[in-house]
Amino acid sequence: MFSFLTMIIIFASVSFFSYYSQSHLLSRINSLLANSIKLREFSSNIDNIVISLEKFLVERSSDMLRSYYHYYQEVESEYNDLELVGESIVNYLLLKNIKTMTKLFLQEADAAVRFKRARDSAGYSGAFKEVLRYNTNIKWAVDRLITKQLEENNMQYLLITERINYIQRLGLLMILLAIIFSILSTIWIGSRLTKPLKKLVEAAETISRGEFQLPPLPVSSNDEITVVSQAFNEMATSISKLLSEIKNKSDLEKKLQEQEYQNLAMKNTLKEAELHALQSQINPHFLFNTLNAGVQLAIMEDADKTADFIDKVSKLLRYSLRKINMAVTIREETENLENYFFILKTRYGRDRFDLHIDVDPAIADFQIPLLTIQPIVENALIHGVEQLEGGGQIKVRAYQNDESVIIDVSDNGLGMDSETVKRLQEGRKVSGHTTGIGLWNVRERLRLFFGRENLLEIMSVPKQGTTIRLILPKDDKVQEVPVDENPCCR
Amino acid sequence: MKGKVIFLITIVVIIYAIYWAFSFGEIPERSVGLSLANHRYHCMMITRVTDEAYWEHVFSGVQAVAASENVALECYNPRFRNIKELERYLEMAILSRIDGILLSVPNEPGFLSLIKEAAEKGIPVVALVDEFENKDYHSFIGINAYELGTKTGKALLEATSHLRTPRIEVAVLVASSFSDYSYRQYLSGLRSAIKSNPKLNLTLIMKSKGGSIGAEEQTQTILKNYPYIQAIVCSDVSDTLGVAKVVVDYNRVSQVTIIGSGLNSEIVRYIKRDIISAVLTSDPYELGTQGLLALVSLIEGRSQKENYYLPIFLVDSTNVDEMYSKLIMKGRAGEEGE
């Protein structure tokens, strides 16, 4: 708005200057011409007075006297009103001289008339001579004044002309400036309009490339472009938010899938365990009943040892047939171990190997997965001490520190080479004894049960023995292991 | 914001342009610093300018007094020797009954009668530089012709003292503006000054024609017709310059001693080159101030007659710079200061 106001003021000023200067010059020239004409008329009237007076003095004509008075009155009325065009000191004083001389001229002329009437020829002759002198000097002074005024006004004219030229040049310059100003304004307004549109286009292209994290478009003006930019910013924010939600959902789904995968893995492990159990426990119900019948038969025959043996076998089987996902205490696990060992001792002979169980009573009720220790002990027996002629020792020791419950299963058997230890340590499944559940199985179940890695350590020295150490976290929440119910274990 | 700034700048520029345009194109008035409506006296100064530089300083002095005494002053100073025009101005001044007249015109009979008429009509007239024959009707501020002659003679004695010839022939070019009285006084003073040296002989005494060209013509005649002339004496600045030019043209610099009058930059150059031996001059600024002060005194009736002789200074190669800056440059500085 100010731009247009500025333009209007510039053009108005140029027009005004031009108009003012030209009208000023014209009025000055007009005044000068009018003044010159007035001075000439005045000079002519002075001449007319002299002519009339001379004729009156010569002819004594009343007509000439009337004519004389006519011009006399004209000069008398106008000489005091004579003015200058552009006062200067010289002209002012010259005009003053003219007025004084005119006044004295009229007095002398009057004196001449009076002398004539008084028939004083010497008087009117002398007075007329003076009138002529005044006439000559007034006319000369008037001519000089006109010339001087013309000279000065010529100078004024030249100066004003120069000023008009200057103003015209100024006007030209202003028009030029206005044109430059208009071009710059147009470019500026154009860029103001197109710049945000370009940014909008760039932002849209960025979004179309799939980059949703872009800074908001600047909103500075108050026009339609701003409305569009604001809408675009809101759209970009909404898209970004939506994408974020989708991503979160996707992450969640991924986690769920992982969870499911873990569950599936657990199921597989369990199924494998169950398969192994079933393989070794054919028709357990029939076997239980059979074994119970065997116990009763042995009691009736007073074969107490046999009865005891069969009872232990029965307990072992019963323990083994419990729900595989069930948590048991260390005490229960060690009791089962004792049963298992009783059977083994009976089978192999009492002197070939021995089992020592040492459980810290404080952790006897610590819960661990079913059949955790027994497969390790079985391994120690089969791979460690079975080859020995005698004196085989298997030690189970359960104790605790601040953070963990530690269960060591050690033997003094053959031990393993470092390669085997490494392979087992890395958790690779090793095909082992077909009747055992296997070390891998134990490790996996512990990982699922406690939700942590590296709960099993293997330390072995060839020909000296092996120690399997279970490091079980105390304060971790025991994870429920989802398993399919086994109908045969009810 | 930008629009407002541009708008404001435009307004300021336009206001400045209006001020500039309206103050531009007016004729600078040569004001003497007086109020036209309230001036005390209306005086006229009619002079025939012989040496522009000299008269410029006279006008400076007059205008300074006019400003301080509140005198409206009409100055008429035609360049050329037009006696009729000068008489017309003087007659107009008398018929217009102005308060006083400063006059420096040649001694012509027409002026004398007009001066008498002015005196009869009670208009005081102060003659500047040159006195008129009849001293009853005017006052005088200027150089005493006798003193000028004496000092010129002394300068001539000094300048020709080295000449060993039995006689030293001298030509005298007396200023045309001198009245007969001044003429006689001047020669009287000159003679009395040189009588101590009988070798000096005023062989040729001429009244100059006035103006540099006239003086050149007369000098050519002197040098051609009187080749034995060894010194030329002038009492006018134009005559001095004319004589010096011809002496140089005729290659007679070392043979002709010039004693002149007046001081301007050209004469300074001639003195420095030993073409002119010495000049006699007065203070032009003082001439102007004393002239108008005397006129005001006469108008106010504080005196009936004023006669003031300005000091005459001898300027030669020993003091030319000092005197030039004292007499000429001082007046210029005073003029600039107004």
mmCIF file of C-alpha atoms in Angstrom, chain A residues 3 183-193, chain B residues 2:
data_model
loop_
_atom_site.group_PDB
_atom_site.id
_atom_site.type_symbol
_atom_site.label_atom_id
_atom_site.label_comp_id
_atom_site.label_asym_id
_atom_site.label_seq_id
_atom_site.Cartn_x
_atom_site.Cartn_y
_atom_site.Cartn_z
ATOM 1 C CA SER A 3 4.551 1.507 -2.342
ATOM 2 C CA ILE A 183 9.922 -3.703 -11.571
ATOM 3 C CA LEU A 184 11.496 -4.475 -8.216
ATOM 4 C CA SER A 185 8.069 -4.508 -6.534
ATOM 5 C CA THR A 186 6.720 -6.878 -9.188
ATOM 6 C CA ILE A 187 9.709 -9.190 -8.771
ATOM 7 C CA TRP A 188 9.404 -9.013 -5.016
ATOM 8 C CA ILE A 189 5.650 -9.694 -4.990
ATOM 9 C CA GLY A 190 6.147 -12.480 -7.561
ATOM 10 C CA SER A 191 8.871 -14.105 -5.516
ATOM 11 C CA ARG A 192 6.747 -13.696 -2.398
ATOM 12 C CA LEU A 193 3.999 -15.663 -4.115
ATOM 13 C CA LYS B 2 9.925 -1.944 4.307
#
